[in-house]
Tab-separated table of C-alpha atoms in Angstrom:
chain	number	residue	atom	x	y	z
A	860	MET	CA	0.139	-0.047	-0.011
A	861	SER	CA	1.157	3.649	-0.582
A	862	ALA	CA	2.323	5.583	2.104
A	863	PRO	CA	0.027	8.289	3.560
A	864	THR	CA	0.506	11.919	2.534
A	865	GLU	CA	2.971	13.793	4.523
A	866	THR	CA	1.722	16.025	7.155
A	867	ALA	CA	2.870	18.554	9.840
A	868	ALA	CA	2.827	15.893	12.285
A	869	THR	CA	4.847	13.620	10.227
A	870	VAL	CA	7.473	16.100	9.638
A	871	SER	CA	7.780	17.001	13.314
A	872	LEU	CA	8.638	13.428	14.109
A	873	ASP	CA	12.177	14.031	12.490
A	874	GLU	CA	12.908	16.908	14.891
A	875	THR	CA	15.046	15.736	17.701
A	876	PRO	CA	13.391	17.865	20.409
A	877	VAL	CA	10.035	16.140	19.786
A	878	LEU	CA	11.397	12.508	19.676
A	879	GLY	CA	14.082	13.209	22.298
A	880	SER	CA	11.614	14.642	24.828
A	881	PHE	CA	9.311	11.765	24.310
A	882	VAL	CA	12.208	9.386	25.014
A	883	SER	CA	13.403	11.248	27.889
A	884	GLY	CA	9.905	10.422	29.532
A	885	VAL	CA	10.048	6.907	28.487
A	886	VAL	CA	13.469	6.436	29.948
A	887	LEU	CA	12.355	8.120	33.224
A	888	THR	CA	9.281	6.186	33.544
A	889	PHE	CA	10.742	2.954	32.534
A	890	GLY	CA	13.527	3.324	35.156
A	891	THR	CA	10.832	3.881	37.798
A	892	ARG	CA	8.943	0.814	36.496
A	893	LEU	CA	11.887	-1.229	36.785
A	894	LEU	CA	12.397	-0.322	40.377
A	895	MET	CA	8.777	-1.097	40.876
A	896	MET	CA	9.136	-4.342	39.503
A	897	VAL	CA	12.059	-5.197	41.893
A	898	GLY	CA	9.598	-4.309	44.693
A	899	VAL	CA	6.770	-6.591	43.169
A	900	PHE	CA	8.890	-9.497	42.447
A	901	GLY	CA	10.970	-9.116	45.676
A	902	SER	CA	7.994	-9.217	47.807
A	903	GLY	CA	6.699	-12.161	45.665
A	904	VAL	CA	9.984	-14.112	46.260
A	905	ILE	CA	9.649	-13.332	50.101
A	906	VAL	CA	6.165	-14.564	50.214
A	907	ALA	CA	7.042	-17.712	48.208
A	908	ARG	CA	9.914	-18.392	50.233
A	909	ARG	CA	8.262	-17.697	53.685
A	910	LEU	CA	4.752	-19.198	52.898
A	911	GLY	CA	5.270	-21.648	50.051
A	912	ASP	CA	3.445	-22.226	46.906
A	913	GLU	CA	0.015	-22.383	48.527
A	914	GLY	CA	0.477	-19.229	50.675
A	915	PHE	CA	1.942	-17.473	47.511
A	916	GLY	CA	-1.180	-18.652	45.458
A	917	THR	CA	-3.459	-17.029	48.119
A	918	TYR	CA	-1.633	-13.731	48.010
A	919	ALA	CA	-1.709	-13.758	44.312
A	920	VAL	CA	-5.458	-14.481	44.241
A	921	LEU	CA	-5.934	-11.438	46.616
A	922	SER	CA	-3.839	-9.280	44.409
A	923	VAL	CA	-5.821	-10.309	41.317
A	924	MET	CA	-9.247	-9.751	43.181
A	925	VAL	CA	-8.317	-6.197	44.015
A	926	ALA	CA	-6.955	-5.405	40.543
A	927	LEU	CA	-9.959	-6.679	38.862
A	928	ALA	CA	-12.468	-4.996	41.121
A	929	VAL	CA	-10.494	-1.622	40.463
A	930	GLN	CA	-10.501	-2.222	36.630
A	931	VAL	CA	-14.038	-3.371	36.477
A	932	GLY	CA	-15.304	-0.355	38.605
A	933	SER	CA	-13.319	2.277	36.845
A	934	ALA	CA	-15.944	2.771	33.990
A	935	GLY	CA	-13.150	4.065	31.815
A	936	LEU	CA	-12.747	7.327	33.613
A	937	PRO	CA	-8.994	6.936	34.231
A	938	SER	CA	-8.535	7.113	30.328
A	939	ALA	CA	-11.300	9.774	30.063
A	940	ASN	CA	-9.288	11.918	32.658
A	941	THR	CA	-6.138	11.800	30.477
A	942	PHE	CA	-8.145	12.380	27.184
A	943	PHE	CA	-10.126	15.363	28.445
A	944	LEU	CA	-7.279	17.057	30.404
A	945	ALA	CA	-5.012	16.686	27.513
A	946	ARG	CA	-7.278	18.670	25.299
A	947	ASP	CA	-8.360	21.251	28.076
A	948	ARG	CA	-6.381	21.634	31.192
A	949	THR	CA	-8.899	24.196	32.518
A	950	THR	CA	-11.166	21.213	33.477
A	951	LEU	CA	-8.488	20.066	36.057
A	952	GLY	CA	-10.419	21.238	39.041
A	953	PRO	CA	-13.869	19.539	38.343
A	954	VAL	CA	-11.949	16.423	36.784
A	955	PHE	CA	-10.350	16.018	40.191
A	956	ALA	CA	-13.431	16.550	42.351
A	957	ASN	CA	-15.205	14.132	40.155
A	958	ALA	CA	-12.532	11.578	40.512
A	959	LEU	CA	-12.382	12.011	44.172
A	960	VAL	CA	-16.039	11.397	44.624
A	961	PHE	CA	-16.214	8.646	42.117
A	962	GLY	CA	-13.277	6.860	43.449
A	963	LEU	CA	-14.465	6.711	47.114
A	964	VAL	CA	-18.160	6.034	46.506
A	965	VAL	CA	-18.019	3.573	43.687
A	966	GLY	CA	-14.809	1.836	45.254
A	967	SER	CA	-16.622	1.312	48.466
A	968	ILE	CA	-19.561	-0.209	46.680
A	969	LEU	CA	-17.311	-2.550	44.751
A	970	ALA	CA	-15.604	-3.445	47.942
A	971	ALA	CA	-19.122	-4.438	49.453
A	972	GLY	CA	-19.873	-6.318	46.266
A	973	VAL	CA	-16.675	-8.364	46.642
A	974	LEU	CA	-17.469	-9.360	50.297
A	975	GLY	CA	-21.129	-10.157	49.340
A	976	LEU	CA	-20.005	-12.572	46.527
A	977	THR	CA	-17.555	-14.248	48.952
A	978	TRP	CA	-20.301	-14.639	51.645
A	979	ILE	CA	-22.728	-15.970	49.259
A	980	ARG	CA	-20.231	-18.222	47.233
A	981	PRO	CA	-17.364	-19.040	49.470
A	982	SER	CA	-15.829	-21.242	46.825
A	983	LEU	CA	-15.567	-18.369	44.370
A	984	PHE	CA	-12.032	-17.614	45.636
A	985	GLY	CA	-11.080	-21.313	46.393
A	986	LYS	CA	-9.519	-21.805	49.834
A	987	VAL	CA	-9.114	-18.163	50.581
A	988	SER	CA	-10.571	-17.188	53.874
A	989	LEU	CA	-13.440	-14.339	54.263
A	990	PRO	CA	-11.052	-12.445	56.788
A	991	LEU	CA	-8.392	-12.237	54.189
A	992	VAL	CA	-10.697	-11.170	51.553
A	993	THR	CA	-12.348	-8.491	53.760
A	994	VAL	CA	-8.938	-6.779	54.580
A	995	ALA	CA	-7.851	-6.954	51.043
A	996	ALA	CA	-11.237	-5.413	49.840
A	997	VAL	CA	-10.798	-2.321	52.123
A	998	SER	CA	-8.162	-1.156	49.700
A	999	ILE	CA	-10.332	-1.110	46.636
A	1000	PRO	CA	-11.919	2.474	46.967
A	1001	PHE	CA	-8.419	3.848	47.708
A	1002	GLN	CA	-6.596	1.901	44.893
A	1003	LEU	CA	-9.278	3.236	42.525
A	1004	LEU	CA	-8.674	6.778	43.582
A	1005	THR	CA	-5.027	6.300	43.058
A	1006	LEU	CA	-5.656	4.956	39.637
A	1007	LEU	CA	-7.592	8.133	38.672
A	1008	GLY	CA	-5.182	10.337	40.204
A	1009	LEU	CA	-2.261	9.050	38.296
A	1010	ASN	CA	-4.018	9.421	35.133
A	1011	ILE	CA	-4.616	12.996	36.088
A	1012	LEU	CA	-0.909	13.506	36.627
A	1013	LEU	CA	-0.287	11.910	33.134
A	1014	ALA	CA	-2.403	14.325	31.523
A	1015	ILE	CA	-1.059	17.629	32.961
A	1016	ASP	CA	2.502	16.263	32.317
A	1017	ARG	CA	3.643	15.834	35.715
A	1018	ILE	CA	5.727	12.748	34.676
A	1019	ARG	CA	8.310	12.902	37.554
A	1020	GLN	CA	5.434	13.042	40.316
A	1021	LEU	CA	3.511	10.480	38.407
A	1022	ASN	CA	6.530	8.159	38.747
A	1023	LEU	CA	7.165	8.961	42.155
A	1024	PHE	CA	3.577	8.119	43.450
A	1025	ASP	CA	3.498	5.086	41.061
A	1026	ALA	CA	6.479	3.615	42.849
A	1027	LEU	CA	5.679	4.261	46.335
A	1028	LEU	CA	3.152	1.381	46.614
A	1029	PRO	CA	5.210	-1.594	45.375
A	1030	ALA	CA	8.118	-0.144	47.502
A	1031	TRP	CA	6.053	0.038	50.346
A	1032	VAL	CA	4.743	-3.523	49.821
A	1033	PHE	CA	8.121	-4.719	49.463
A	1034	ALA	CA	9.154	-3.098	52.887
A	1035	ASN	CA	6.093	-4.715	54.381
A	1036	ALA	CA	7.236	-8.047	53.208
A	1037	VAL	CA	10.600	-7.651	54.842
A	1038	VAL	CA	9.345	-6.238	58.019
A	1039	VAL	CA	6.115	-8.733	58.410
A	1040	LEU	CA	7.510	-11.997	57.160
A	1041	ILE	CA	11.209	-11.753	57.805
A	1042	ILE	CA	11.866	-9.558	60.808
A	1043	LEU	CA	8.307	-10.065	62.773
A	1044	ARG	CA	7.823	-13.817	61.533
A	1045	GLU	CA	4.178	-12.828	60.999
A	1046	ARG	CA	1.802	-14.567	58.710
A	1047	LEU	CA	-0.278	-13.556	55.565
A	1048	PHE	CA	-3.141	-11.721	57.395
A	1049	THR	CA	-0.712	-9.211	58.929
A	1050	LEU	CA	0.967	-8.608	55.480
A	1051	ILE	CA	-2.374	-7.915	53.771
A	1052	THR	CA	-3.204	-5.532	56.404
A	1053	SER	CA	-0.069	-3.755	56.245
A	1054	ASN	CA	-0.501	-3.423	52.421
A	1055	THR	CA	-4.060	-2.112	52.725
A	1056	VAL	CA	-2.731	0.544	55.263
A	1057	ALA	CA	-0.011	1.617	52.764
A	1058	ALA	CA	-2.632	1.889	49.898
A	1059	ILE	CA	-4.854	4.172	51.770
A	1060	ILE	CA	-2.023	6.525	52.836
A	1061	LEU	CA	-0.535	6.743	49.346
A	1062	SER	CA	-4.187	7.622	47.973
A	1063	LEU	CA	-4.593	10.273	50.479
A	1064	LEU	CA	-1.172	11.726	49.747
A	1065	LEU	CA	-1.996	11.665	45.958
A	1066	ALA	CA	-5.107	13.478	46.398
A	1067	LEU	CA	-3.362	16.285	48.677
A	1068	TYR	CA	-0.749	16.754	46.006
A	1069	ILE	CA	-3.446	17.240	42.937
A	1070	ALA	CA	-5.434	19.466	45.194
A	1071	ARG	CA	-2.431	21.618	45.531
A	1072	GLU	CA	-1.898	21.630	41.783
A	1073	VAL	CA	-5.384	22.729	41.148
A	1074	SER	CA	-4.850	25.616	43.394
A	1075	LYS	CA	-1.624	26.636	41.542
A	1076	LEU	CA	-3.169	26.516	38.076
A	1077	LYS	CA	-4.949	29.766	37.693
A	1078	GLN	CA	-6.783	28.977	34.461
A	1079	SER	CA	-8.408	25.977	36.244
A	1080	ARG	CA	-11.933	25.986	37.165
A	1081	LYS	CA	-12.750	25.375	40.917
A	1082	ALA	CA	-12.468	21.751	42.435
A	1083	ARG	CA	-16.154	21.190	42.426
A	1084	VAL	CA	-18.259	18.149	41.168
A	1085	ASP	CA	-19.482	18.918	37.567
A	1086	LEU	CA	-22.135	16.534	36.629
A	1087	GLN	CA	-22.309	17.750	33.109
A	1088	LEU	CA	-18.630	17.229	32.615
A	1089	PHE	CA	-18.810	13.853	34.453
A	1090	LYS	CA	-21.528	12.649	32.018
A	1091	ALA	CA	-19.497	13.660	28.887
A	1092	MET	CA	-16.438	11.890	30.430
A	1093	LEU	CA	-18.547	8.733	31.123
A	1094	ARG	CA	-19.876	8.604	27.861
A	1095	TYR	CA	-16.462	8.663	26.238
A	1096	GLY	CA	-14.941	6.429	29.131
A	1097	VAL	CA	-17.571	3.564	28.412
A	1098	LYS	CA	-15.799	2.870	25.185
A	1099	PHE	CA	-12.504	2.496	27.047
A	1100	TYR	CA	-14.203	0.552	29.780
A	1101	VAL	CA	-15.063	-2.244	27.480
A	1102	SER	CA	-11.642	-2.547	26.244
A	1103	ILE	CA	-10.056	-1.913	29.825
A	1104	MET	CA	-12.419	-4.484	31.570
A	1105	ALA	CA	-11.864	-7.065	28.943
A	1106	ALA	CA	-8.137	-6.740	28.987
A	1107	ALA	CA	-8.194	-6.960	32.868
A	1108	ILE	CA	-10.225	-9.990	32.970
A	1109	ILE	CA	-7.929	-11.542	30.161
A	1110	PHE	CA	-4.806	-10.527	32.105
A	1111	ARG	CA	-6.064	-11.629	35.609
A	1112	ALA	CA	-8.856	-14.248	35.496
A	1113	ASP	CA	-6.629	-17.107	34.391
A	1114	VAL	CA	-5.151	-17.113	37.728
A	1115	LEU	CA	-8.447	-17.230	39.310
A	1116	ILE	CA	-9.519	-20.045	36.864
A	1117	VAL	CA	-6.434	-21.964	37.603
A	1118	ASN	CA	-7.088	-21.518	41.308
A	1119	ARG	CA	-10.686	-22.836	41.022
A	1120	PHE	CA	-9.907	-25.891	39.157
A	1121	ARG	CA	-6.277	-26.883	40.253
A	1122	GLY	CA	-5.875	-25.235	43.752
A	1123	PRO	CA	-3.743	-22.623	45.174
A	1124	ALA	CA	-0.532	-24.259	44.629
A	1125	ALA	CA	-1.010	-24.478	40.744
A	1126	ALA	CA	-2.149	-20.897	40.823
A	1127	GLY	CA	1.026	-19.898	42.724
A	1128	VAL	CA	3.220	-21.515	40.031
A	1129	TYR	CA	1.257	-19.929	37.147
A	1130	ALA	CA	1.176	-16.568	38.822
A	1131	VAL	CA	5.071	-16.744	38.891
A	1132	ALA	CA	5.232	-17.094	35.140
A	1133	SER	CA	2.391	-14.680	34.318
A	1134	GLN	CA	4.021	-12.141	36.622
A	1135	PHE	CA	7.260	-12.396	34.916
A	1136	SER	CA	5.782	-12.226	31.478
A	1137	PHE	CA	4.033	-9.044	32.433
A	1138	LEU	CA	7.546	-7.663	33.225
A	1139	LEU	CA	8.404	-7.881	29.663
A	1140	LEU	CA	5.367	-5.815	28.757
A	1141	MET	CA	6.533	-2.929	31.081
A	1142	LEU	CA	8.610	-1.105	28.471
A	1143	PRO	CA	5.887	-1.080	25.550
A	1144	GLY	CA	3.375	-0.198	28.321
A	1145	VAL	CA	5.380	2.851	29.313
A	1146	ILE	CA	5.585	3.878	25.589
A	1147	ALA	CA	1.898	3.472	25.139
A	1148	THR	CA	1.117	5.352	28.438
A	1149	LEU	CA	3.053	8.517	27.277
A	1150	LEU	CA	1.946	8.109	23.588
A	1151	PHE	CA	-1.828	8.436	24.497
A	1152	PRO	CA	-1.777	11.859	25.810
A	1153	ARG	CA	0.502	12.966	22.949
A	1154	VAL	CA	-1.836	11.607	20.397
A	1155	ALA	CA	-4.956	13.020	22.287
A	1156	SER	CA	-3.519	16.582	22.468
A	1157	SER	CA	-2.786	16.697	18.571
A	1158	PRO	CA	-4.550	13.954	16.653
A	1159	ASP	CA	-2.810	12.607	13.692
A	1160	GLN	CA	-5.092	10.423	11.354
A	1161	THR	CA	-1.937	8.933	9.376
A	1162	GLY	CA	-0.788	7.411	12.592
A	1163	GLU	CA	2.839	8.015	11.837
A	1164	PHE	CA	4.087	8.568	15.301
A	1165	ALA	CA	2.254	5.291	16.488
A	1166	VAL	CA	3.819	3.431	13.513
A	1167	ARG	CA	7.257	4.697	14.336
A	1168	LEU	CA	7.056	3.758	17.800
A	1169	THR	CA	5.514	0.328	17.050
A	1170	ARG	CA	8.496	-0.487	14.657
A	1171	HIS	CA	10.928	0.512	17.648
A	1172	THR	CA	8.805	-1.829	19.826
A	1173	THR	CA	9.175	-4.720	17.560
A	1174	MET	CA	13.020	-4.623	18.089
A	1175	ILE	CA	12.675	-4.156	21.860
A	1176	MET	CA	10.124	-7.081	22.108
A	1177	LEU	CA	12.366	-9.309	20.175
A	1178	ALA	CA	15.418	-8.570	22.461
A	1179	LEU	CA	13.235	-8.905	25.689
A	1180	CYS	CA	11.588	-12.178	24.808
A	1181	SER	CA	15.054	-13.569	23.653
A	1182	GLY	CA	16.433	-12.610	26.982
A	1183	ALA	CA	13.539	-14.180	28.883
A	1184	VAL	CA	14.115	-17.640	27.313
A	1185	ALA	CA	17.279	-17.866	29.295
A	1186	ILE	CA	15.971	-16.215	32.505
A	1187	SER	CA	12.957	-18.781	32.504
A	1188	PHE	CA	15.308	-21.584	33.694
A	1189	VAL	CA	16.347	-19.499	36.685
A	1190	LEU	CA	12.979	-19.132	38.006
A	1191	PRO	CA	12.969	-22.307	40.138
A	1192	MET	CA	16.041	-21.331	41.701
A	1193	ILE	CA	14.637	-18.046	42.671
A	1194	TYR	CA	11.222	-19.131	43.797
A	1195	GLY	CA	11.934	-22.739	45.080
A	1196	ALA	CA	11.739	-26.351	43.701
A	1197	PRO	CA	7.863	-26.355	43.831
A	1198	PHE	CA	7.803	-23.737	41.058
A	1199	ALA	CA	9.810	-25.732	38.649
A	1200	ASP	CA	6.974	-25.791	36.053
A	1201	ALA	CA	6.923	-21.926	35.961
A	1202	THR	CA	9.824	-22.269	33.397
A	1203	VAL	CA	7.612	-24.207	30.966
A	1204	GLN	CA	4.726	-21.895	31.401
A	1205	LEU	CA	6.687	-18.852	30.817
A	1206	LEU	CA	8.106	-20.216	27.539
A	1207	MET	CA	4.469	-20.735	26.583
A	1208	LEU	CA	3.725	-17.248	27.208
A	1209	LEU	CA	6.331	-15.545	25.366
A	1210	PRO	CA	4.925	-15.624	21.638
A	1211	GLY	CA	1.851	-13.985	22.846
A	1212	ILE	CA	3.572	-11.561	24.949
A	1213	PHE	CA	5.640	-10.321	21.967
A	1214	PHE	CA	2.513	-9.452	20.060
A	1215	MET	CA	0.739	-8.067	23.187
A	1216	GLY	CA	3.502	-5.491	23.402
A	1217	LEU	CA	3.232	-4.405	19.947
A	1218	GLU	CA	-0.579	-4.188	20.193
A	1219	SER	CA	-0.369	-1.954	23.309
A	1220	VAL	CA	1.524	0.692	21.313
A	1221	LEU	CA	-0.280	0.492	18.122
A	1222	VAL	CA	-3.558	0.830	19.539
A	1223	GLN	CA	-3.057	4.360	21.082
A	1224	HIS	CA	-3.550	5.796	17.610
A	1225	PHE	CA	-7.124	4.859	18.139
A	1226	THR	CA	-7.457	5.613	22.045
A	1227	GLY	CA	-6.030	9.171	21.251
A	1228	THR	CA	-8.338	9.842	18.249
A	1229	GLY	CA	-11.713	8.936	19.923
A	1230	LEU	CA	-11.555	5.192	19.910
A	1231	PRO	CA	-13.777	3.793	17.254
A	1232	ARG	CA	-16.325	0.923	18.425
A	1233	ALA	CA	-14.382	-1.549	16.486
A	1234	ILE	CA	-11.679	-1.583	19.270
A	1235	PRO	CA	-13.921	-2.497	22.195
A	1236	LEU	CA	-15.643	-5.045	19.860
A	1237	PHE	CA	-12.152	-6.659	19.207
A	1238	TRP	CA	-11.699	-7.007	22.883
A	1239	LEU	CA	-15.062	-8.596	23.471
A	1240	ILE	CA	-14.401	-11.194	20.758
A	1241	THR	CA	-10.824	-11.825	22.392
A	1242	LEU	CA	-12.372	-12.116	26.168
A	1243	VAL	CA	-15.018	-14.829	24.947
A	1244	PHE	CA	-12.242	-16.735	23.077
A	1245	ASN	CA	-10.021	-16.550	26.317
A	1246	ILE	CA	-12.398	-17.383	28.802
A	1247	GLY	CA	-14.077	-20.185	26.762
A	1248	LEU	CA	-10.766	-21.859	25.865
A	1249	ASN	CA	-9.460	-21.494	29.447
A	1250	LEU	CA	-12.501	-23.255	30.865
A	1251	VAL	CA	-11.920	-26.162	28.387
A	1252	VAL	CA	-8.051	-26.594	28.960
A	1253	VAL	CA	-7.410	-25.601	32.410
A	1254	PRO	CA	-9.066	-28.394	34.104
A	1255	ALA	CA	-7.019	-30.955	32.085
A	1256	PHE	CA	-3.800	-28.966	31.727
A	1257	GLY	CA	-3.748	-26.536	34.599
A	1258	GLY	CA	-1.195	-23.811	34.309
A	1259	ARG	CA	0.229	-24.962	30.863
A	1260	GLY	CA	-3.153	-24.832	29.448
A	1261	ALA	CA	-3.715	-21.313	30.791
A	1262	ALA	CA	-0.406	-20.195	29.394
A	1263	VAL	CA	-1.182	-21.513	25.742
A	1264	THR	CA	-4.488	-19.980	25.969
A	1265	SER	CA	-2.930	-16.454	27.102
A	1266	SER	CA	-0.444	-16.712	24.193
A	1267	LEU	CA	-3.169	-17.469	21.584
A	1268	THR	CA	-5.301	-14.584	23.102
A	1269	TYR	CA	-2.629	-11.913	22.957
A	1270	ALA	CA	-1.780	-12.900	19.450
A	1271	LEU	CA	-5.374	-12.731	18.350
A	1272	ILE	CA	-5.996	-9.144	19.651
A	1273	PHE	CA	-2.858	-7.975	17.869
A	1274	ILE	CA	-4.092	-9.333	14.541
A	1275	LEU	CA	-7.429	-7.825	14.816
A	1276	VAL	CA	-6.096	-4.306	15.744
A	1277	ALA	CA	-3.393	-4.451	13.217
A	1278	VAL	CA	-5.524	-5.414	10.260
A	1279	TYR	CA	-7.944	-2.644	11.234
A	1280	PHE	CA	-5.041	-0.154	11.462
A	1281	CYS	CA	-3.878	-1.101	8.057
A	1282	ARG	CA	-7.299	-0.771	6.829
A	1283	LYS	CA	-7.896	2.707	8.226
A	1284	THR	CA	-4.617	4.330	7.393
A	1285	LYS	CA	-3.880	2.627	4.237
A	1286	ARG	CA	-0.533	1.224	5.457
A	1287	GLY	CA	1.082	-2.042	5.099
A	1288	LEU	CA	2.009	-4.530	7.771
A	1289	GLY	CA	5.752	-4.164	6.832
A	1290	GLU	CA	5.682	-0.334	7.642
A	1291	ILE	CA	4.272	-1.285	11.272
A	1292	LEU	CA	6.865	-4.043	12.032
A	1293	LEU	CA	10.040	-3.481	9.946
A	1294	TRP	CA	12.751	-0.965	10.762
A	1295	ARG	CA	13.595	1.547	8.147
A	1296	SER	CA	16.830	3.637	7.487
A	1297	ASP	CA	15.040	6.951	8.597
A	1298	ASP	CA	14.227	5.385	12.121
A	1299	LEU	CA	17.993	4.568	12.722
A	1300	ARG	CA	18.970	8.216	11.237
A	1301	ALA	CA	16.455	9.715	13.809
A	1302	LEU	CA	17.997	7.929	16.655
A	1303	ARG	CA	21.686	8.917	15.709
A	1304	GLN	CA	20.442	12.503	15.425
A	1305	MET	CA	18.820	12.409	18.787
A	1306	ALA	CA	22.107	10.685	20.269
A	1307	GLY	CA	24.246	13.206	18.682
A	1308	ALA	CA	22.106	16.120	19.824
A	1309	ARG	CA	22.164	14.671	23.444
A	1310	LEU	CA	26.010	14.255	23.242
A	1311	HIS	CA	26.529	17.739	22.108
A	1312	ARG	CA	24.216	19.243	24.842
A	1313	SER	CA	26.277	17.231	27.392
A	1314	THR	CA	29.646	18.445	26.143
A	1315	THR	CA	28.625	21.991	26.012
A	1316	GLN	CA	27.059	22.134	29.638
């Protein structure tokens, strides 16, 4: 297919300051996410070593439960916050007020719903006790508020502050694991309680910071609930909600399904493999996160910036997945002998993880330009495929069946989005996946500009 006509947006991509500033944000955010993953995996290793595969499985199930509740209850508002604020920062005050009320009220309803489901159907979370579910559920409204607040920081370009607040919770969770399980020799209930307290304090600190930013921005409207704005954002966010909810279920429900049919020990092993696979999605996730507000603030129907970043992501994912093959054999040494099958399960996940990384970047062209209905529809198709296949293969094959299902699911959503992108932008698949000489030239120019600045300072 012929390349789209060059536009002003296309030309600007070759200017080093534009690409360089984006790369700077990616480097800062990715570095922060690496530190966050150290906290996440460090606390996971401590839990696995101290409490065994069953204890780790219970810990993973509770984490998935809270994450799913937050995503399901978000109604797409985090993405709507970013989209609306990227286009008009004067709405910062009412957007923040709406987020504060929505997070606490809807989050409390979600927490009550989780407890009600646990009481009505105790088998829903396997062998996880009601007291553990109760303590974990208390954090739901505050984690929802944190999610809404982080997207506000993203939209107003407070990248450093976004990274700081984003990193605080996993760092605190890691510290809790060290203190509670190693120093105090306490059990899982105390750890979950400590993590819930950390989530509450962090959300309140974030809310106070955003309130201060509202007061500093003179152009912003007052921080009052604006129902008309909320309705407009909700209408826009519903389209995101379908995609986000489907993705959250796909990423998280497999652990619950393995726990339901094969028990917490099998869920713990699969959780190790899936958590490590999500680590590989961290860098493309950072690229996608920072790309979204840029596309929203200056839409480009040709998708040039998204295409270029997806080409770079292809090389990144090839390198990451290749390295993960070797690292997969180290997992049993890190977590212990009961987690030996995590190696095989991770290897099964890698092909799908490669395609998921590309999709997460490419789809930002659509999320930043209004999100056509086709994207949520693609996620619904993928969700039905994922849940249906999981229910067939997990009872017989356990974690390995869940890993194969996830890999096929991630490949499917990439194919659907890529074909749709090519049809809408009149581009070929090779333009999305294969590096070009101008990509390398742009990187050399950016590196030269950075070197020049460093030598002249």
